[in-house]
Amino acid sequence: MRIDVFSIFPEYLAPLDLSLIGKARRTGLLDLTVHDLREFTHDRHRTVDDAPAGGGAGMVMKPEPWAEALGTLAEGPRRPTLLVPSPSGQPFTQAMARELAQQDWLAFACGRYEGIDERVYEHAATLMPVRPFSLGDYVLNGGEVAVLAVVEAVARLIPGVIGNAESLVEESHEDGLLEYPVYTKPAVWQDREVPAVLMSGHHAQIERWRRDERLRRTARRRPDLILKLDPGTLDKVDRAV
Ligand code: ADE
């Protein structure tokens, strides 16, 4: 997969050199480039922002550097999907991560300040699909942290990026339930015991216990997710839990 990220703080994306994503870049599974938006300015001060039309607080990102930067994505026959982090975007979910992991080219436009001039989105939409997305109902200073999260959520679904693909199956949000609690050795730690069923070696009982824990935890922490479950996916024991 190819990924292009545009930002006025390219250093913010440095963690994408680390861990499994860094390895995927080095092995060629992920072709990720971070571009400095200021490279697409032509004045002495490399200006990327200006006062909002109509007045008000803060600054707005100017359209010209963005148009030039995004234009570089539309030079060949192929086009990326342009993802724009914004608190007013569509909520980012695991389903969206799965969908994006199927694509072969993604681009991200990181806004700062009060946002990017709206005409940039209209112009970009004439060149490629544009999808504004939000990490959640809170406000960050810019899109960079949101891009770190989305690149990680998407890249780990690309075959080969995670060594143990099985670990993807029972994760939170893959089937609408949260994950079960996990334990490791020692069996007793600070007078707290690993649940006995996990030490029993009885596979069917362990599976049942894990499913029950997932249902209980989801009901307690995320009742909104329980309401969204397809009743057809619940068995008799589930209903009792
Ligand atoms: N930029 C600022 N706040 C954001 C949020 N909540 N999600 C995505 N991008 C953002």
PDB file of C-alpha atoms and ligand atoms in Angstrom:
ATOM      1  CA  MET A   1       0.000   0.000   0.000  1.00  0.00           C
ATOM      2  CA  ARG A   2       1.138   3.523  -0.784  1.00  0.00           C
ATOM      3  CA  ILE A   3       0.444   6.310   1.749  1.00  0.00           C
ATOM      4  CA  ASP A   4       1.232  10.033   1.360  1.00  0.00           C
ATOM      5  CA  VAL A   5       0.855  12.373   4.339  1.00  0.00           C
ATOM      6  CA  PHE A   6       0.930  16.179   4.018  1.00  0.00           C
ATOM      7  CA  SER A   7       1.630  18.232   7.153  1.00  0.00           C
ATOM      8  CA  ILE A   8       3.377  21.414   8.308  1.00  0.00           C
ATOM      9  CA  PHE A   9       4.922  19.284  11.099  1.00  0.00           C
ATOM     10  CA  PRO A  10       6.426  16.255   9.323  1.00  0.00           C
ATOM     11  CA  GLU A  11       8.380  15.418  12.521  1.00  0.00           C
ATOM     12  CA  TYR A  12       5.051  14.693  14.212  1.00  0.00           C
ATOM     13  CA  LEU A  13       4.807  11.562  12.030  1.00  0.00           C
ATOM     14  CA  ALA A  14       8.239  10.228  13.093  1.00  0.00           C
ATOM     15  CA  PRO A  15       6.695   7.366  15.162  1.00  0.00           C
ATOM     16  CA  LEU A  16       5.690   5.764  11.839  1.00  0.00           C
ATOM     17  CA  ASP A  17       9.367   4.663  11.626  1.00  0.00           C
ATOM     18  CA  LEU A  18       8.933   2.474  14.724  1.00  0.00           C
ATOM     19  CA  SER A  19       7.710  -1.007  15.538  1.00  0.00           C
ATOM     20  CA  LEU A  20       5.606  -3.033  13.078  1.00  0.00           C
ATOM     21  CA  ILE A  21       4.730  -0.057  10.854  1.00  0.00           C
ATOM     22  CA  GLY A  22       8.426   0.897  10.583  1.00  0.00           C
ATOM     23  CA  LYS A  23       9.249  -2.707   9.712  1.00  0.00           C
ATOM     24  CA  ALA A  24       6.480  -2.810   7.074  1.00  0.00           C
ATOM     25  CA  ARG A  25       8.019   0.300   5.505  1.00  0.00           C
ATOM     26  CA  ARG A  26      11.494  -1.220   5.478  1.00  0.00           C
ATOM     27  CA  THR A  27      10.290  -4.500   3.953  1.00  0.00           C
ATOM     28  CA  GLY A  28       8.299  -2.672   1.267  1.00  0.00           C
ATOM     29  CA  LEU A  29       4.786  -3.721   2.399  1.00  0.00           C
ATOM     30  CA  LEU A  30       4.101  -0.059   3.092  1.00  0.00           C
ATOM     31  CA  ASP A  31       5.393   2.763   0.855  1.00  0.00           C
ATOM     32  CA  LEU A  32       4.797   5.752   3.155  1.00  0.00           C
ATOM     33  CA  THR A  33       6.027   9.298   2.469  1.00  0.00           C
ATOM     34  CA  VAL A  34       5.533  12.331   4.707  1.00  0.00           C
ATOM     35  CA  HIS A  35       5.554  15.649   2.807  1.00  0.00           C
ATOM     36  CA  ASP A  36       6.188  19.092   4.313  1.00  0.00           C
ATOM     37  CA  LEU A  37       3.336  21.346   3.150  1.00  0.00           C
ATOM     38  CA  ARG A  38       5.700  24.345   3.294  1.00  0.00           C
ATOM     39  CA  GLU A  39       7.600  22.849   0.329  1.00  0.00           C
ATOM     40  CA  PHE A  40       4.576  23.944  -1.719  1.00  0.00           C
ATOM     41  CA  THR A  41       4.811  27.645  -0.755  1.00  0.00           C
ATOM     42  CA  HIS A  42       6.741  30.247  -2.773  1.00  0.00           C
ATOM     43  CA  ASP A  43       7.109  33.260  -0.480  1.00  0.00           C
ATOM     44  CA  ARG A  44      10.058  34.078   1.775  1.00  0.00           C
ATOM     45  CA  HIS A  45       8.118  33.217   4.954  1.00  0.00           C
ATOM     46  CA  ARG A  46       6.696  29.973   3.533  1.00  0.00           C
ATOM     47  CA  THR A  47       3.234  31.140   4.574  1.00  0.00           C
ATOM     48  CA  VAL A  48       0.508  28.495   4.957  1.00  0.00           C
ATOM     49  CA  ASP A  49      -2.165  30.426   6.908  1.00  0.00           C
ATOM     50  CA  ASP A  50      -4.114  33.660   6.879  1.00  0.00           C
ATOM     51  CA  ALA A  51      -6.925  35.441   8.762  1.00  0.00           C
ATOM     52  CA  PRO A  52     -10.428  33.943   8.435  1.00  0.00           C
ATOM     53  CA  ALA A  53     -12.729  35.612   5.896  1.00  0.00           C
ATOM     54  CA  GLY A  54     -15.559  37.249   7.813  1.00  0.00           C
ATOM     55  CA  GLY A  55     -13.383  37.693  10.901  1.00  0.00           C
ATOM     56  CA  GLY A  56     -13.142  35.626  14.045  1.00  0.00           C
ATOM     57  CA  ALA A  57     -10.486  33.904  16.119  1.00  0.00           C
ATOM     58  CA  GLY A  58      -7.436  32.024  14.847  1.00  0.00           C
ATOM     59  CA  MET A  59      -6.051  31.405  11.375  1.00  0.00           C
ATOM     60  CA  VAL A  60      -7.177  29.374   8.354  1.00  0.00           C
ATOM     61  CA  MET A  61      -4.897  27.331   6.056  1.00  0.00           C
ATOM     62  CA  LYS A  62      -4.512  29.021   2.648  1.00  0.00           C
ATOM     63  CA  PRO A  63      -5.752  27.159  -0.447  1.00  0.00           C
ATOM     64  CA  GLU A  64      -2.716  27.657  -2.751  1.00  0.00           C
ATOM     65  CA  PRO A  65      -0.140  25.394  -1.014  1.00  0.00           C
ATOM     66  CA  TRP A  66      -2.783  22.698  -0.550  1.00  0.00           C
ATOM     67  CA  ALA A  67      -3.854  22.818  -4.192  1.00  0.00           C
ATOM     68  CA  GLU A  68      -0.258  22.464  -5.335  1.00  0.00           C
ATOM     69  CA  ALA A  69       0.478  19.660  -2.851  1.00  0.00           C
ATOM     70  CA  LEU A  70      -2.660  17.660  -3.691  1.00  0.00           C
ATOM     71  CA  GLY A  71      -2.075  18.285  -7.404  1.00  0.00           C
ATOM     72  CA  THR A  72       1.041  16.084  -7.160  1.00  0.00           C
ATOM     73  CA  LEU A  73      -1.300  13.158  -6.343  1.00  0.00           C
ATOM     74  CA  ALA A  74      -3.287  13.636  -9.551  1.00  0.00           C
ATOM     75  CA  GLU A  75      -0.464  13.571 -12.111  1.00  0.00           C
ATOM     76  CA  GLY A  76      -0.747   9.912 -13.137  1.00  0.00           C
ATOM     77  CA  PRO A  77      -3.670   7.685 -14.106  1.00  0.00           C
ATOM     78  CA  ARG A  78      -4.170   6.373 -10.547  1.00  0.00           C
ATOM     79  CA  ARG A  79      -5.699   8.412  -7.722  1.00  0.00           C
ATOM     80  CA  PRO A  80      -5.603   7.942  -3.948  1.00  0.00           C
ATOM     81  CA  THR A  81      -8.508   8.303  -1.542  1.00  0.00           C
ATOM     82  CA  LEU A  82      -7.857  11.558   0.329  1.00  0.00           C
ATOM     83  CA  LEU A  83      -8.541  11.277   4.053  1.00  0.00           C
ATOM     84  CA  VAL A  84      -8.942  14.516   5.967  1.00  0.00           C
ATOM     85  CA  PRO A  85      -8.807  14.400   9.779  1.00  0.00           C
ATOM     86  CA  SER A  86     -11.342  16.805  11.252  1.00  0.00           C
ATOM     87  CA  PRO A  87     -13.555  16.901  14.336  1.00  0.00           C
ATOM     88  CA  SER A  88     -16.450  17.456  11.913  1.00  0.00           C
ATOM     89  CA  GLY A  89     -15.698  14.312   9.874  1.00  0.00           C
ATOM     90  CA  GLN A  90     -17.382  10.889   9.827  1.00  0.00           C
ATOM     91  CA  PRO A  91     -16.457   8.843  12.960  1.00  0.00           C
ATOM     92  CA  PHE A  92     -13.525   6.505  12.209  1.00  0.00           C
ATOM     93  CA  THR A  93     -14.335   2.859  13.010  1.00  0.00           C
ATOM     94  CA  GLN A  94     -12.833  -0.614  12.653  1.00  0.00           C
ATOM     95  CA  ALA A  95     -15.192  -1.162   9.688  1.00  0.00           C
ATOM     96  CA  MET A  96     -13.662   1.875   7.979  1.00  0.00           C
ATOM     97  CA  ALA A  97     -10.158   0.590   8.799  1.00  0.00           C
ATOM     98  CA  ARG A  98     -11.034  -2.728   7.130  1.00  0.00           C
ATOM     99  CA  GLU A  99     -12.373  -0.943   4.064  1.00  0.00           C
ATOM    100  CA  LEU A 100      -9.311   1.329   3.757  1.00  0.00           C
ATOM    101  CA  ALA A 101      -6.950  -1.642   4.196  1.00  0.00           C
ATOM    102  CA  GLN A 102      -8.286  -2.979   0.850  1.00  0.00           C
ATOM    103  CA  GLN A 103      -7.188   0.130  -1.065  1.00  0.00           C
ATOM    104  CA  ASP A 104      -3.781   0.455  -2.643  1.00  0.00           C
ATOM    105  CA  TRP A 105      -3.257   4.204  -2.228  1.00  0.00           C
ATOM    106  CA  LEU A 106      -4.287   6.552   0.609  1.00  0.00           C
ATOM    107  CA  ALA A 107      -3.360  10.205   1.183  1.00  0.00           C
ATOM    108  CA  PHE A 108      -3.846  12.319   4.311  1.00  0.00           C
ATOM    109  CA  ALA A 109      -4.129  16.130   4.505  1.00  0.00           C
ATOM    110  CA  CYS A 110      -3.365  17.334   8.045  1.00  0.00           C
ATOM    111  CA  GLY A 111      -4.996  20.638   8.893  1.00  0.00           C
ATOM    112  CA  ARG A 112      -3.860  22.916  11.722  1.00  0.00           C
ATOM    113  CA  TYR A 113      -5.239  26.116  13.191  1.00  0.00           C
ATOM    114  CA  GLU A 114      -8.981  26.613  12.550  1.00  0.00           C
ATOM    115  CA  GLY A 115      -8.908  24.325   9.509  1.00  0.00           C
ATOM    116  CA  ILE A 116      -8.297  24.379   5.745  1.00  0.00           C
ATOM    117  CA  ASP A 117     -10.096  26.783   3.356  1.00  0.00           C
ATOM    118  CA  GLU A 118     -13.282  24.922   2.339  1.00  0.00           C
ATOM    119  CA  ARG A 119     -12.556  25.413  -1.383  1.00  0.00           C
ATOM    120  CA  VAL A 120      -9.601  23.017  -1.076  1.00  0.00           C
ATOM    121  CA  TYR A 121     -12.025  20.141  -0.350  1.00  0.00           C
ATOM    122  CA  GLU A 122     -14.249  21.107  -3.305  1.00  0.00           C
ATOM    123  CA  HIS A 123     -11.210  21.280  -5.599  1.00  0.00           C
ATOM    124  CA  ALA A 124      -9.732  18.001  -4.279  1.00  0.00           C
ATOM    125  CA  ALA A 125     -13.087  16.242  -4.782  1.00  0.00           C
ATOM    126  CA  THR A 126     -12.831  17.002  -8.530  1.00  0.00           C
ATOM    127  CA  LEU A 127      -9.552  15.031  -8.576  1.00  0.00           C
ATOM    128  CA  MET A 128     -10.088  12.122  -6.144  1.00  0.00           C
ATOM    129  CA  PRO A 129     -12.476  10.714  -3.524  1.00  0.00           C
ATOM    130  CA  VAL A 130     -12.321  12.839  -0.349  1.00  0.00           C
ATOM    131  CA  ARG A 131     -13.317  11.493   3.073  1.00  0.00           C
ATOM    132  CA  PRO A 132     -13.255  13.725   6.159  1.00  0.00           C
ATOM    133  CA  PHE A 133     -12.992  11.550   9.300  1.00  0.00           C
ATOM    134  CA  SER A 134     -12.996  12.180  13.050  1.00  0.00           C
ATOM    135  CA  LEU A 135     -11.240  10.195  15.779  1.00  0.00           C
ATOM    136  CA  GLY A 136     -13.917  11.108  18.286  1.00  0.00           C
ATOM    137  CA  ASP A 137     -15.964  13.888  19.795  1.00  0.00           C
ATOM    138  CA  TYR A 138     -13.095  15.993  21.086  1.00  0.00           C
ATOM    139  CA  VAL A 139     -10.762  18.533  19.496  1.00  0.00           C
ATOM    140  CA  LEU A 140      -7.058  18.009  18.779  1.00  0.00           C
ATOM    141  CA  ASN A 141      -4.664  20.785  17.749  1.00  0.00           C
ATOM    142  CA  GLY A 142      -4.216  19.288  14.308  1.00  0.00           C
ATOM    143  CA  GLY A 143      -4.701  16.163  12.224  1.00  0.00           C
ATOM    144  CA  GLU A 144      -1.293  14.566  12.797  1.00  0.00           C
ATOM    145  CA  VAL A 145      -2.220  12.506  15.872  1.00  0.00           C
ATOM    146  CA  ALA A 146      -5.375  11.308  14.092  1.00  0.00           C
ATOM    147  CA  VAL A 147      -3.251  10.230  11.099  1.00  0.00           C
ATOM    148  CA  LEU A 148      -0.915   8.248  13.372  1.00  0.00           C
ATOM    149  CA  ALA A 149      -3.931   6.411  14.756  1.00  0.00           C
ATOM    150  CA  VAL A 150      -5.561   5.700  11.390  1.00  0.00           C
ATOM    151  CA  VAL A 151      -2.346   4.619   9.643  1.00  0.00           C
ATOM    152  CA  GLU A 152      -1.695   2.182  12.491  1.00  0.00           C
ATOM    153  CA  ALA A 153      -5.271   0.841  12.513  1.00  0.00           C
ATOM    154  CA  VAL A 154      -5.225   0.354   8.714  1.00  0.00           C
ATOM    155  CA  ALA A 155      -1.656  -0.868   8.185  1.00  0.00           C
ATOM    156  CA  ARG A 156      -1.934  -3.628  10.808  1.00  0.00           C
ATOM    157  CA  LEU A 157      -4.751  -5.156   8.703  1.00  0.00           C
ATOM    158  CA  ILE A 158      -2.525  -5.464   5.612  1.00  0.00           C
ATOM    159  CA  PRO A 159      -1.532  -9.126   5.258  1.00  0.00           C
ATOM    160  CA  GLY A 160       2.049  -9.616   6.480  1.00  0.00           C
ATOM    161  CA  VAL A 161       2.268  -6.494   8.685  1.00  0.00           C
ATOM    162  CA  ILE A 162       1.349  -8.380  11.866  1.00  0.00           C
ATOM    163  CA  GLY A 163       3.239 -11.644  12.354  1.00  0.00           C
ATOM    164  CA  ASN A 164       0.389 -13.415  14.154  1.00  0.00           C
ATOM    165  CA  ALA A 165      -2.701 -12.808  11.983  1.00  0.00           C
ATOM    166  CA  GLU A 166      -4.781 -14.930  14.382  1.00  0.00           C
ATOM    167  CA  SER A 167      -4.454 -12.184  16.979  1.00  0.00           C
ATOM    168  CA  LEU A 168      -6.632  -9.995  14.747  1.00  0.00           C
ATOM    169  CA  VAL A 169      -9.666 -12.278  14.965  1.00  0.00           C
ATOM    170  CA  GLU A 170     -10.914 -11.885  18.546  1.00  0.00           C
ATOM    171  CA  GLU A 171     -10.019  -8.246  19.009  1.00  0.00           C
ATOM    172  CA  SER A 172     -12.326  -5.558  20.300  1.00  0.00           C
ATOM    173  CA  HIS A 173     -14.627  -4.182  17.573  1.00  0.00           C
ATOM    174  CA  GLU A 174     -13.999  -6.999  15.074  1.00  0.00           C
ATOM    175  CA  ASP A 175     -17.430  -8.553  15.808  1.00  0.00           C
ATOM    176  CA  GLY A 176     -19.153  -5.832  17.805  1.00  0.00           C
ATOM    177  CA  LEU A 177     -17.952  -7.024  21.221  1.00  0.00           C
ATOM    178  CA  LEU A 178     -15.048  -5.815  23.377  1.00  0.00           C
ATOM    179  CA  GLU A 179     -12.110  -8.129  24.092  1.00  0.00           C
ATOM    180  CA  TYR A 180     -12.012 -10.568  27.032  1.00  0.00           C
ATOM    181  CA  PRO A 181      -9.517  -9.899  29.877  1.00  0.00           C
ATOM    182  CA  VAL A 182      -6.110 -11.565  29.505  1.00  0.00           C
ATOM    183  CA  TYR A 183      -3.637 -12.908  32.094  1.00  0.00           C
ATOM    184  CA  THR A 184      -0.152 -14.418  32.148  1.00  0.00           C
ATOM    185  CA  LYS A 185       2.178 -16.010  34.731  1.00  0.00           C
ATOM    186  CA  PRO A 186       2.545 -16.014  37.711  1.00  0.00           C
ATOM    187  CA  ALA A 187      -0.727 -17.824  38.593  1.00  0.00           C
ATOM    188  CA  VAL A 188      -0.887 -15.804  41.820  1.00  0.00           C
ATOM    189  CA  TRP A 189       0.400 -12.232  41.920  1.00  0.00           C
ATOM    190  CA  GLN A 190      -0.059  -9.941  44.922  1.00  0.00           C
ATOM    191  CA  ASP A 191      -2.734 -12.347  46.237  1.00  0.00           C
ATOM    192  CA  ARG A 192      -4.666 -12.034  42.972  1.00  0.00           C
ATOM    193  CA  GLU A 193      -5.319 -15.266  41.091  1.00  0.00           C
ATOM    194  CA  VAL A 194      -5.610 -15.975  37.399  1.00  0.00           C
ATOM    195  CA  PRO A 195      -9.238 -17.224  36.945  1.00  0.00           C
ATOM    196  CA  ALA A 196      -9.230 -20.968  37.642  1.00  0.00           C
ATOM    197  CA  VAL A 197     -10.930 -21.889  34.345  1.00  0.00           C
ATOM    198  CA  LEU A 198      -7.916 -20.542  32.417  1.00  0.00           C
ATOM    199  CA  MET A 199      -5.639 -22.968  34.313  1.00  0.00           C
ATOM    200  CA  SER A 200      -8.011 -25.936  33.756  1.00  0.00           C
ATOM    201  CA  GLY A 201      -6.855 -26.874  30.256  1.00  0.00           C
ATOM    202  CA  HIS A 202     -10.533 -27.339  29.352  1.00  0.00           C
ATOM    203  CA  HIS A 203     -10.801 -25.629  25.947  1.00  0.00           C
ATOM    204  CA  ALA A 204     -14.585 -25.518  25.593  1.00  0.00           C
ATOM    205  CA  GLN A 205     -14.963 -24.045  29.093  1.00  0.00           C
ATOM    206  CA  ILE A 206     -12.261 -21.470  28.402  1.00  0.00           C
ATOM    207  CA  GLU A 207     -14.003 -20.425  25.174  1.00  0.00           C
ATOM    208  CA  ARG A 208     -17.338 -20.104  27.004  1.00  0.00           C
ATOM    209  CA  TRP A 209     -15.740 -18.070  29.828  1.00  0.00           C
ATOM    210  CA  ARG A 210     -14.077 -15.705  27.345  1.00  0.00           C
ATOM    211  CA  ARG A 211     -17.332 -15.142  25.472  1.00  0.00           C
ATOM    212  CA  ASP A 212     -19.194 -14.453  28.734  1.00  0.00           C
ATOM    213  CA  GLU A 213     -16.517 -11.957  29.787  1.00  0.00           C
ATOM    214  CA  ARG A 214     -16.748 -10.205  26.427  1.00  0.00           C
ATOM    215  CA  LEU A 215     -20.530  -9.887  26.761  1.00  0.00           C
ATOM    216  CA  ARG A 216     -20.357  -8.668  30.394  1.00  0.00           C
ATOM    217  CA  ARG A 217     -17.600  -6.189  29.693  1.00  0.00           C
ATOM    218  CA  THR A 218     -19.386  -4.810  26.625  1.00  0.00           C
ATOM    219  CA  ALA A 219     -22.676  -4.463  28.533  1.00  0.00           C
ATOM    220  CA  ARG A 220     -20.905  -2.642  31.369  1.00  0.00           C
ATOM    221  CA  ARG A 221     -18.598  -0.349  29.405  1.00  0.00           C
ATOM    222  CA  ARG A 222     -20.351   0.050  26.066  1.00  0.00           C
ATOM    223  CA  PRO A 223     -24.114  -0.570  26.329  1.00  0.00           C
ATOM    224  CA  ASP A 224     -24.446   1.254  22.995  1.00  0.00           C
ATOM    225  CA  LEU A 225     -22.629  -1.674  21.324  1.00  0.00           C
ATOM    226  CA  ILE A 226     -24.940  -4.277  22.890  1.00  0.00           C
ATOM    227  CA  LEU A 227     -27.940  -2.486  21.386  1.00  0.00           C
ATOM    228  CA  LYS A 228     -26.292  -2.683  17.943  1.00  0.00           C
ATOM    229  CA  LEU A 229     -25.622  -6.465  18.108  1.00  0.00           C
ATOM    230  CA  ASP A 230     -27.434  -8.668  15.611  1.00  0.00           C
ATOM    231  CA  PRO A 231     -29.641 -10.913  17.857  1.00  0.00           C
ATOM    232  CA  GLY A 232     -29.027 -13.731  15.363  1.00  0.00           C
ATOM    233  CA  THR A 233     -25.353 -13.876  16.428  1.00  0.00           C
ATOM    234  CA  LEU A 234     -26.274 -14.584  20.091  1.00  0.00           C
ATOM    235  CA  ASP A 235     -26.672 -18.154  21.392  1.00  0.00           C
ATOM    236  CA  LYS A 236     -28.850 -19.312  24.320  1.00  0.00           C
ATOM    237  CA  VAL A 237     -26.070 -18.954  26.892  1.00  0.00           C
ATOM    238  CA  ASP A 238     -25.255 -15.434  25.582  1.00  0.00           C
ATOM    239  CA  ARG A 239     -28.793 -14.344  26.308  1.00  0.00           C
ATOM    240  CA  ALA A 240     -28.544 -15.609  29.892  1.00  0.00           C
ATOM    241  CA  VAL A 241     -25.318 -13.604  30.411  1.00  0.00           C
TER     242      VAL A 241
HETATM  243  N1  ADE B   1      -8.417  17.263  14.178  1.00  0.00           N
HETATM  244  C1  ADE B   1      -8.776  17.949  15.265  1.00  0.00           C
HETATM  245  N2  ADE B   1      -9.579  17.244  16.041  1.00  0.00           N
HETATM  246  C2  ADE B   1      -9.752  16.040  15.430  1.00  0.00           C
HETATM  247  C3  ADE B   1     -10.488  14.860  15.719  1.00  0.00           C
HETATM  248  N3  ADE B   1     -11.240  14.751  16.806  1.00  0.00           N
HETATM  249  N4  ADE B   1     -10.430  13.854  14.846  1.00  0.00           N
HETATM  250  C4  ADE B   1      -9.705  13.948  13.736  1.00  0.00           C
HETATM  251  N5  ADE B   1      -8.995  15.019  13.409  1.00  0.00           N
HETATM  252  C5  ADE B   1      -9.008  16.066  14.246  1.00  0.00           C
END
